[in-house]
Coordinates of C-alpha atoms in Angstrom, one line a residue:
M1 CA -68.1 -205.1 28.7
L2 CA -65.2 -203.1 30.0
S3 CA -62.7 -205.8 28.8
V4 CA -64.3 -205.8 25.4
F5 CA -64.0 -202.0 25.2
V6 CA -60.3 -202.2 26.2
S7 CA -59.5 -204.9 23.6
F8 CA -61.3 -203.1 20.8
S9 CA -59.6 -199.8 21.7
G10 CA -56.2 -201.4 21.7
F11 CA -56.7 -202.9 18.3
T12 CA -58.3 -199.8 16.9
F13 CA -55.3 -197.8 17.9
V14 CA -53.0 -200.3 16.2
S15 CA -55.0 -200.5 12.9
P16 CA -53.6 -197.3 11.3
F17 CA -50.1 -198.7 11.7
L18 CA -50.8 -202.0 10.1
P19 CA -49.4 -201.0 6.6
L20 CA -46.2 -199.9 8.3
F21 CA -45.9 -203.2 10.2
I22 CA -46.5 -205.0 6.9
K23 CA -43.7 -203.0 5.3
Q24 CA -41.4 -204.0 8.2
L25 CA -42.3 -207.6 7.5
G26 CA -40.7 -207.3 4.0
V27 CA -43.3 -205.9 1.7
T28 CA -41.6 -203.0 -0.1
N29 CA -44.3 -201.8 -2.6
D30 CA -46.8 -199.3 -1.1
G31 CA -49.6 -200.8 -3.2
D32 CA -48.9 -204.3 -2.1
A33 CA -48.7 -203.2 1.6
A34 CA -52.1 -201.5 1.2
L35 CA -53.5 -204.7 -0.4
W36 CA -52.2 -206.9 2.3
S37 CA -53.4 -204.5 5.0
G38 CA -56.9 -204.6 3.6
V39 CA -57.0 -208.4 3.3
I40 CA -55.5 -208.9 6.8
F41 CA -57.8 -206.3 8.4
G42 CA -60.9 -207.7 6.6
V43 CA -60.4 -211.4 6.9
S44 CA -61.3 -211.7 10.5
P45 CA -64.7 -210.0 10.3
L46 CA -65.5 -212.0 7.2
I47 CA -64.8 -215.3 8.8
S48 CA -66.5 -214.4 12.1
G49 CA -69.6 -213.3 10.1
V50 CA -69.7 -216.7 8.4
L51 CA -69.2 -218.6 11.6
A52 CA -71.6 -216.4 13.7
P53 CA -74.4 -219.0 13.6
F54 CA -72.0 -221.6 15.0
W55 CA -70.9 -219.3 17.8
A56 CA -74.5 -218.3 18.5
G57 CA -75.3 -222.0 18.9
R58 CA -72.5 -222.3 21.4
A59 CA -73.8 -219.3 23.2
E60 CA -77.2 -220.8 23.5
R61 CA -75.9 -224.0 24.7
Y62 CA -73.2 -222.8 27.2
G63 CA -74.3 -219.2 27.9
P64 CA -73.2 -216.0 26.1
K65 CA -71.0 -214.9 29.0
R66 CA -68.9 -218.0 28.8
V67 CA -68.5 -217.8 25.1
V68 CA -67.5 -214.1 25.2
L69 CA -64.9 -215.0 27.8
F70 CA -63.6 -217.7 25.6
S71 CA -63.4 -215.4 22.6
L72 CA -61.7 -212.7 24.6
L73 CA -59.1 -215.2 25.9
A74 CA -58.5 -216.5 22.3
Y75 CA -58.2 -212.9 21.1
A76 CA -55.6 -212.1 23.7
I77 CA -53.6 -215.2 23.0
V78 CA -53.6 -214.7 19.2
L79 CA -52.7 -211.0 19.5
S80 CA -49.9 -211.9 21.9
V81 CA -48.5 -214.3 19.3
N82 CA -48.3 -211.3 16.9
A83 CA -45.0 -210.4 18.6
A84 CA -43.4 -213.6 17.2
I85 CA -44.5 -213.4 13.6
Q86 CA -41.9 -213.0 10.9
T87 CA -43.9 -212.9 7.6
V88 CA -47.1 -211.4 6.2
P89 CA -48.7 -214.8 5.6
Q90 CA -48.2 -215.6 9.3
L91 CA -50.0 -212.4 10.2
L92 CA -52.9 -213.4 7.8
I93 CA -53.1 -216.8 9.5
L94 CA -53.3 -215.2 12.9
R95 CA -56.1 -212.9 11.8
L96 CA -57.9 -215.9 10.4
G97 CA -57.6 -217.5 13.8
I98 CA -59.3 -214.5 15.4
G99 CA -62.2 -215.0 13.1
V100 CA -62.4 -218.7 13.6
L101 CA -62.1 -218.6 17.3
G102 CA -65.2 -216.5 17.8
S103 CA -64.7 -212.9 17.1
V104 CA -65.1 -210.7 20.1
G105 CA -67.2 -208.3 18.2
V106 CA -69.9 -210.8 17.3
M107 CA -70.0 -212.3 20.7
S108 CA -70.0 -209.0 22.7
T109 CA -72.8 -207.7 20.5
A110 CA -74.9 -210.8 21.2
L111 CA -74.2 -210.5 25.0
A112 CA -75.0 -206.8 25.0
S113 CA -78.3 -207.4 23.2
T114 CA -79.3 -210.0 25.8
L115 CA -78.6 -207.7 28.7

């Protein structure tokens, strides 16, 4: 649970700077930067919510701890790749990847409720 707390804290501290990062990636209009920020920030929870039944099935089959560890590892890898992105669509694809690979939030909530 400590690792989930640290990963969420790290991303929460970065979230307010997302519009500035998007502007550095080439979006010059403030409105467009705000729109991209909202889409990029919201796509991961949306996809992870849609795929939550799939990941719940994996947790029942392999154990919730194992699935949480997988999602944390995937989360760390995808966030590490953020350093290499060059465009806003690449950032969107990475955030989609976080949602598809079993969002840490969904899995940690499931693990905490079983404990």
